[in-house]
Short mmCIF file of C-alpha atoms in Angstrom, two decimals:
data_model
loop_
_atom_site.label_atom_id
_atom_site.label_comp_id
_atom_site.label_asym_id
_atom_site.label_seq_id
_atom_site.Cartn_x
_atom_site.Cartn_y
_atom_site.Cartn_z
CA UNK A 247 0.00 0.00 0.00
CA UNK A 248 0.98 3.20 -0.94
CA UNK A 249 1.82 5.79 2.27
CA UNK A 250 0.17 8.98 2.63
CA UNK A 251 2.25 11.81 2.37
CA UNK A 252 1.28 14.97 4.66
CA UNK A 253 0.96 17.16 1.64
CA UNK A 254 -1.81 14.58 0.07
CA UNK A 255 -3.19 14.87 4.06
CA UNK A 256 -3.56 18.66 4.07
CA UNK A 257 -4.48 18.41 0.58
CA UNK A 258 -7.43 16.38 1.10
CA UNK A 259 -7.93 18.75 4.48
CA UNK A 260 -8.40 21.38 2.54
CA UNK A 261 -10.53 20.46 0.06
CA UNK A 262 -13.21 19.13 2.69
CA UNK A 263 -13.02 22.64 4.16
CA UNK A 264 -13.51 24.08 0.75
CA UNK A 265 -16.52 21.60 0.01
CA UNK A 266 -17.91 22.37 3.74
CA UNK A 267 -17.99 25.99 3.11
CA UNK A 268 -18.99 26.30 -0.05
CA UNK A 269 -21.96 23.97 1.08
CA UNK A 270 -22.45 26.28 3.75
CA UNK A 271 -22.25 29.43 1.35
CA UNK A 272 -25.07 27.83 -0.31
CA UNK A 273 -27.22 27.08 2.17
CA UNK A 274 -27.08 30.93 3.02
CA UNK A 275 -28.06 31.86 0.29
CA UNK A 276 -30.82 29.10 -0.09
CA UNK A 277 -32.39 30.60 3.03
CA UNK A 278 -31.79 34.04 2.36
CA UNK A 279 -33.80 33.70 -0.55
CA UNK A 280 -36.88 31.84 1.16
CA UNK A 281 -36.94 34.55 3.78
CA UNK A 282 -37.09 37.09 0.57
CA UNK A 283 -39.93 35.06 -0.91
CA UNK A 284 -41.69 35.07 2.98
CA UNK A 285 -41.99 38.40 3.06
CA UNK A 286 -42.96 39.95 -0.87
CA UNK A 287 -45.53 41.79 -0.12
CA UNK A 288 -47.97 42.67 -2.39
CA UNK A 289 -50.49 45.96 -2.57
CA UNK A 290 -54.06 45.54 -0.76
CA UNK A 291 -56.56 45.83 -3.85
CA UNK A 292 -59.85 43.54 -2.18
CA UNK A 293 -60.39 46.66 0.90
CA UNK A 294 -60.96 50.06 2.45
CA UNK A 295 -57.42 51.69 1.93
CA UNK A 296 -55.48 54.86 2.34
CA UNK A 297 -52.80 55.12 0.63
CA UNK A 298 -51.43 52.55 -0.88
CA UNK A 299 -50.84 49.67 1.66
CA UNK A 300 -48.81 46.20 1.29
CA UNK A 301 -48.71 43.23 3.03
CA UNK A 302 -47.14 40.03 2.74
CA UNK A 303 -48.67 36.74 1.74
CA UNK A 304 -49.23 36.10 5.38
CA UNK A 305 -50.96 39.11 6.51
CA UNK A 306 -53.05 39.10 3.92
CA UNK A 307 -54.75 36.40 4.76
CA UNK A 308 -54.60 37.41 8.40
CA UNK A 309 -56.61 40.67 7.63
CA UNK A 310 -59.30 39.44 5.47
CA UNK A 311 -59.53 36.60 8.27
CA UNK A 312 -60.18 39.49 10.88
CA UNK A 313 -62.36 41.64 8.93
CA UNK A 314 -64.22 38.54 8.67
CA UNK A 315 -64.89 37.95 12.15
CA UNK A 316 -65.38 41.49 13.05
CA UNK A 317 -67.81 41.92 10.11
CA UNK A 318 -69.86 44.41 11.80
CA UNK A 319 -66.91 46.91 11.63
CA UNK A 320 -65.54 48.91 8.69
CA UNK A 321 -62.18 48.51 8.48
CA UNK A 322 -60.15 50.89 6.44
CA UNK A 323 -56.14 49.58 5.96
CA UNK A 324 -53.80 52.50 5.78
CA UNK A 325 -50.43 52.78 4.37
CA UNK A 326 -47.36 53.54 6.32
CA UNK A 327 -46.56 56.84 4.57
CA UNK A 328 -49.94 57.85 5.19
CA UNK A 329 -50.51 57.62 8.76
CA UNK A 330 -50.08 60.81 10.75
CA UNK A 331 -52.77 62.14 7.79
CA UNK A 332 -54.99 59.61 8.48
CA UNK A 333 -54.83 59.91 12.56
CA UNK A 334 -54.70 63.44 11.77
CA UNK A 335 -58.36 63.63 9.81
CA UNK A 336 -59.51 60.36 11.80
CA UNK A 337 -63.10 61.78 11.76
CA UNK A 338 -63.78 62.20 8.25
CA UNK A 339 -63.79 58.40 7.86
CA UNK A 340 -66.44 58.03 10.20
CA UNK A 341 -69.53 56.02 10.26
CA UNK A 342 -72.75 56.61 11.88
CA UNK A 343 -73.75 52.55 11.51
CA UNK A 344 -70.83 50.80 11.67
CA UNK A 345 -67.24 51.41 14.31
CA UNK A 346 -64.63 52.58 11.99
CA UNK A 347 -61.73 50.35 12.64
CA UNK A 348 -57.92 52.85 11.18
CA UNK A 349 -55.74 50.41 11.41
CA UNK A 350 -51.89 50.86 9.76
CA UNK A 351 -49.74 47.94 7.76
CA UNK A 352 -47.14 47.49 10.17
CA UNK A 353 -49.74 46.74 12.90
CA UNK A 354 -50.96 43.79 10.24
CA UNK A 355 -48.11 42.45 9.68
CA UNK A 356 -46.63 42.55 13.67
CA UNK A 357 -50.15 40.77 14.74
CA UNK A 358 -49.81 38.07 11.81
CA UNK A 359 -46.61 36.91 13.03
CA UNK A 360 -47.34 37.55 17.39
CA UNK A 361 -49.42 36.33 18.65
CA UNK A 362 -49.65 37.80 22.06
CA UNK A 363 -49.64 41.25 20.47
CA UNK A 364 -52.52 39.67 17.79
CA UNK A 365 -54.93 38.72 21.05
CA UNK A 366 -54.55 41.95 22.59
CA UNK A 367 -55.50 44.34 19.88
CA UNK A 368 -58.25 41.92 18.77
CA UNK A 369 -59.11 41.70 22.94
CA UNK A 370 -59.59 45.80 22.03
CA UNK A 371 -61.37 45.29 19.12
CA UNK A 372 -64.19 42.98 20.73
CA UNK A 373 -64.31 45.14 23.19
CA UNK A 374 -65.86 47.89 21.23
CA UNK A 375 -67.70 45.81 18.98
CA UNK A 376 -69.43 44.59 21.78
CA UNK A 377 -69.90 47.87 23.31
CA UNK A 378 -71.05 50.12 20.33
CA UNK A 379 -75.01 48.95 20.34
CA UNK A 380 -74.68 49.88 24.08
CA UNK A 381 -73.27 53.54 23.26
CA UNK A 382 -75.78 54.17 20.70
CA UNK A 383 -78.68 53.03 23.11
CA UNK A 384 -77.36 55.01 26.27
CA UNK A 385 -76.93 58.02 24.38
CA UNK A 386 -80.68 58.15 23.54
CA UNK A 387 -82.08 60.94 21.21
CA UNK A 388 -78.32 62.62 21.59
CA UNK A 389 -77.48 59.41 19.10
CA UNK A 390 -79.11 61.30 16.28
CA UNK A 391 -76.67 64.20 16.55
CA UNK A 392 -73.41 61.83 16.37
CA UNK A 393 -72.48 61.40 12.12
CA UNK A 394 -69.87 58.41 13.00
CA UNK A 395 -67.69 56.65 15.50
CA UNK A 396 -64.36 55.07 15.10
CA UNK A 397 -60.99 53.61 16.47
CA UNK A 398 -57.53 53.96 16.40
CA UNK A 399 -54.68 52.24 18.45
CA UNK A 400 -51.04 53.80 18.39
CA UNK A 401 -47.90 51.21 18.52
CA UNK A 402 -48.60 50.33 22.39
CA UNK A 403 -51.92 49.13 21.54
CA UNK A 404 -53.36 52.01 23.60
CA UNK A 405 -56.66 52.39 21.88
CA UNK A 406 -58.52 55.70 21.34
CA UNK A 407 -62.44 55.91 20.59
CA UNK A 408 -63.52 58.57 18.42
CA UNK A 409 -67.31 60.52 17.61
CA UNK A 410 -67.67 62.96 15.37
CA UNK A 411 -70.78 65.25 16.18
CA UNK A 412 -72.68 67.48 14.15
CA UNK A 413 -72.97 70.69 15.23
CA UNK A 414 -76.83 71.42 13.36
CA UNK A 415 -77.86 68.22 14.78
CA UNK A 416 -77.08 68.71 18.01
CA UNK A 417 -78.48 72.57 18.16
CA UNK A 418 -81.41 71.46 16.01
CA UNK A 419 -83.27 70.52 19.36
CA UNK A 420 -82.83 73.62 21.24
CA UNK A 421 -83.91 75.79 17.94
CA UNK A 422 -86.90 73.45 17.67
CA UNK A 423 -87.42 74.13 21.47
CA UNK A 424 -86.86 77.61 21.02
CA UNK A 425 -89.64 77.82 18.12
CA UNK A 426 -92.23 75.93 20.07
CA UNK A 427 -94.41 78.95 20.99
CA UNK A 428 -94.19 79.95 16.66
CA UNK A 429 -95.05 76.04 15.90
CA UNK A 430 -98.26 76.06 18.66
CA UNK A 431 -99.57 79.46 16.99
CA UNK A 432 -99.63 78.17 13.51
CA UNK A 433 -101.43 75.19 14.02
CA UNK A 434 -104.35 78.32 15.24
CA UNK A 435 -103.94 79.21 11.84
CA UNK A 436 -106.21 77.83 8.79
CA UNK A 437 -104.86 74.51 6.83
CA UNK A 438 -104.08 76.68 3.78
CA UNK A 439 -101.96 79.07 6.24
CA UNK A 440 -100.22 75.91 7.87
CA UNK A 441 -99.49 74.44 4.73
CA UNK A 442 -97.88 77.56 3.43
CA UNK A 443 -95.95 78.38 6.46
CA UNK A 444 -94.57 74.58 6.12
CA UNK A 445 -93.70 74.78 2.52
CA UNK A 446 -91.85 78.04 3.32
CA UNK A 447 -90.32 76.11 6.19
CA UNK A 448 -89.23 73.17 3.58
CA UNK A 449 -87.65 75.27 1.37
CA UNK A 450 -85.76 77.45 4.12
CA UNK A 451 -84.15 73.29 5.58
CA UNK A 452 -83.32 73.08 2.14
CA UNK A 453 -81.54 75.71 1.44
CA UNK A 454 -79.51 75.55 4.77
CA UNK A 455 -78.70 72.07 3.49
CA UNK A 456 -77.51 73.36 0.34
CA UNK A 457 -75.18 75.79 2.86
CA UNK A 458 -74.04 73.04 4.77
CA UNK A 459 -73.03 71.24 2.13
CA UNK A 460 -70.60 73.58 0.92
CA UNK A 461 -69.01 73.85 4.09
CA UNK A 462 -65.83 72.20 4.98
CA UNK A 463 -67.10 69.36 7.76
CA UNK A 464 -64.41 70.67 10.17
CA UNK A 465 -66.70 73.97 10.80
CA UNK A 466 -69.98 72.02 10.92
CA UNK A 467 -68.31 68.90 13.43
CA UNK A 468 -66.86 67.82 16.13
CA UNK A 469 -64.64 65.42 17.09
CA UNK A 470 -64.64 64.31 20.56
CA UNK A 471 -61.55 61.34 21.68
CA UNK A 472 -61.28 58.96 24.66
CA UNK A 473 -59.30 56.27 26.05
CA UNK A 474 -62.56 53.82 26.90
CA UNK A 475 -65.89 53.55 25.70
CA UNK A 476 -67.48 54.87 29.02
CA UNK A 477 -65.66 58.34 28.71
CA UNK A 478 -66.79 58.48 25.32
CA UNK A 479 -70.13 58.23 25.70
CA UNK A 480 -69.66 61.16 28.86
CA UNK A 481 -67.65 63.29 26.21
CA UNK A 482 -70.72 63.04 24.04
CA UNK A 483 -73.35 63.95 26.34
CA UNK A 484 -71.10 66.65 27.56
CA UNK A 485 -70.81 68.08 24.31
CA UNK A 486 -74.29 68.15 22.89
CA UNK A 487 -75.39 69.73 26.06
CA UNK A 488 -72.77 72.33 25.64
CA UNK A 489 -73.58 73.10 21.99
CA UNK A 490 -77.56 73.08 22.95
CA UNK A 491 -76.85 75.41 25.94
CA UNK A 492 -75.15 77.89 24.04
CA UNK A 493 -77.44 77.85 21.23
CA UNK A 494 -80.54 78.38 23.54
CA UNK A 495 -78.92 81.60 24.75
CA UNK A 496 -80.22 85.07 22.90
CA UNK A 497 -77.80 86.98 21.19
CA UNK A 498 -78.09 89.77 23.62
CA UNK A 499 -77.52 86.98 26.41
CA UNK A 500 -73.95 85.67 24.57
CA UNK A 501 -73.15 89.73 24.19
CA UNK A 502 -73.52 90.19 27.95
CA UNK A 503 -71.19 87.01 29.02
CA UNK A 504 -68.52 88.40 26.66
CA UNK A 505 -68.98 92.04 28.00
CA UNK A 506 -69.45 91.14 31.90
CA UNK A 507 -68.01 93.85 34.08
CA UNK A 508 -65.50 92.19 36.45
CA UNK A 509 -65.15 95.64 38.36
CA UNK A 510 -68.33 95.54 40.40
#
């Protein structure tokens, strides 16, 4: 038998090395690329966006799964470059039937993939669900004046509730109130009088409308914000009863607040 030489030896050494690295080399690569494929991501085209959100395979199918279960909530997806508008102008995306959910694509993706972080945003998420026929029935006739309600929860997973109330809704009780005495004198009056004053009335609602409409919604709303659906529905009562107060008041009786003499 032919003996080994220590070249051959070192030789053979270091072409085992070679063969283990380059086979290591490759398996790099091999998963590099799988985690690439993991996480193409892919614009949202099937939902409620803003912007122009993306989400991974994954995620995907993780959203539509919780708009799904939460199907009595409007979900609207926005896009990372897009947020601080969107949190800014929450209360234009309002609803007055269904919880507006504003929810980012980061926050999909982070609750696809953990799972502790998934149960306690969707723990937030029941929560309200399960509590919005409750607001709406506790707030009574004051429901009328709210246009929409929504939610938002920043990267903590602090939530914040949202209303957005309209300001002629809300004072549309007190002026109806305030009219009472106008309303009980021209039902005195003969049907063709009545019907006149009400077409008059008609056309005067429309043409406020037609106002109103024109407006931007900032100067007609509101937008009141909580931490829990308890201190929204106080923020809401609170509200409407301040905006009914001060509409009830004459304007000689807003003149003489502003002009009180703090001398005496």
């Amino acid at each position: 038998m032919t003996a080994i030489t220590q070249t051959e030896v070192s030789a053979a050494a270091g072409y085992t090395a070679a063969a283990g690295y380059d086979k290591t080399v490759q398996n790099t690569k091999t998963s590099k690329e799988n985690q690439t494929a993991a996480v193409k991501k892919s614009k949202v085209t099937n939902a409620r966006t803003i912007g122009e959100p993306e989400l991974s395979e994954k995620a995907q199918k993780y959203y539509d799964q919780l708009r799904k279960k939460y199907g009595n909530m409007d979900f609207i997806l926005v896009s990372k470059d897009m947020k601080q508008q969107a949190q800014a102008n929450a209360g234009r995306f309002a609803n007055p039937n269904r919880m507006v959910v504003l929810i980012d694509e980061e926050k999909i993706e982070r609750m696809a993939e953990d799972e502790s972080f998934r149960k306690q945003y969707e723990g937030i998420i029941a929560s309200a669900a399960n509590k919005m026929p409750q607001i709406a029935k506790s707030l009574g006739a004051n429901a009328d004046s709210v246009k929409g309600y929504g939610m938002q929860v920043d990267k903590g997973g602090t939530a914040t509730f949202f209303a957005v109330i309209d300001k002629s809704l809300a004072t549309q009780k007190s002026r109806i109130e305030k009219n009472a005495a106008k309303k009980a004198e021209a039902k005195k009056q003969d049907k063709k009088a009545a019907e006149k004053k009400r077409a008059e009335d008609k056309r005067a609602q429309k043409a406020e409308d037609e106002k109103k409409a024109h407006m931007k919604e900032d100067d007609q709303t509101i937008r009141v914000e909580a931490s829990s659906m308890e201190e929204l529905l106080r923020k809401i009562n609170d509200t409407i009863f301040a905006l009914r107060s001060d509409s009830a008041r004459t304007e000689q009786e807003r003149k003489l607040g502003q002009n009180f003499d703090y001398s005496i």
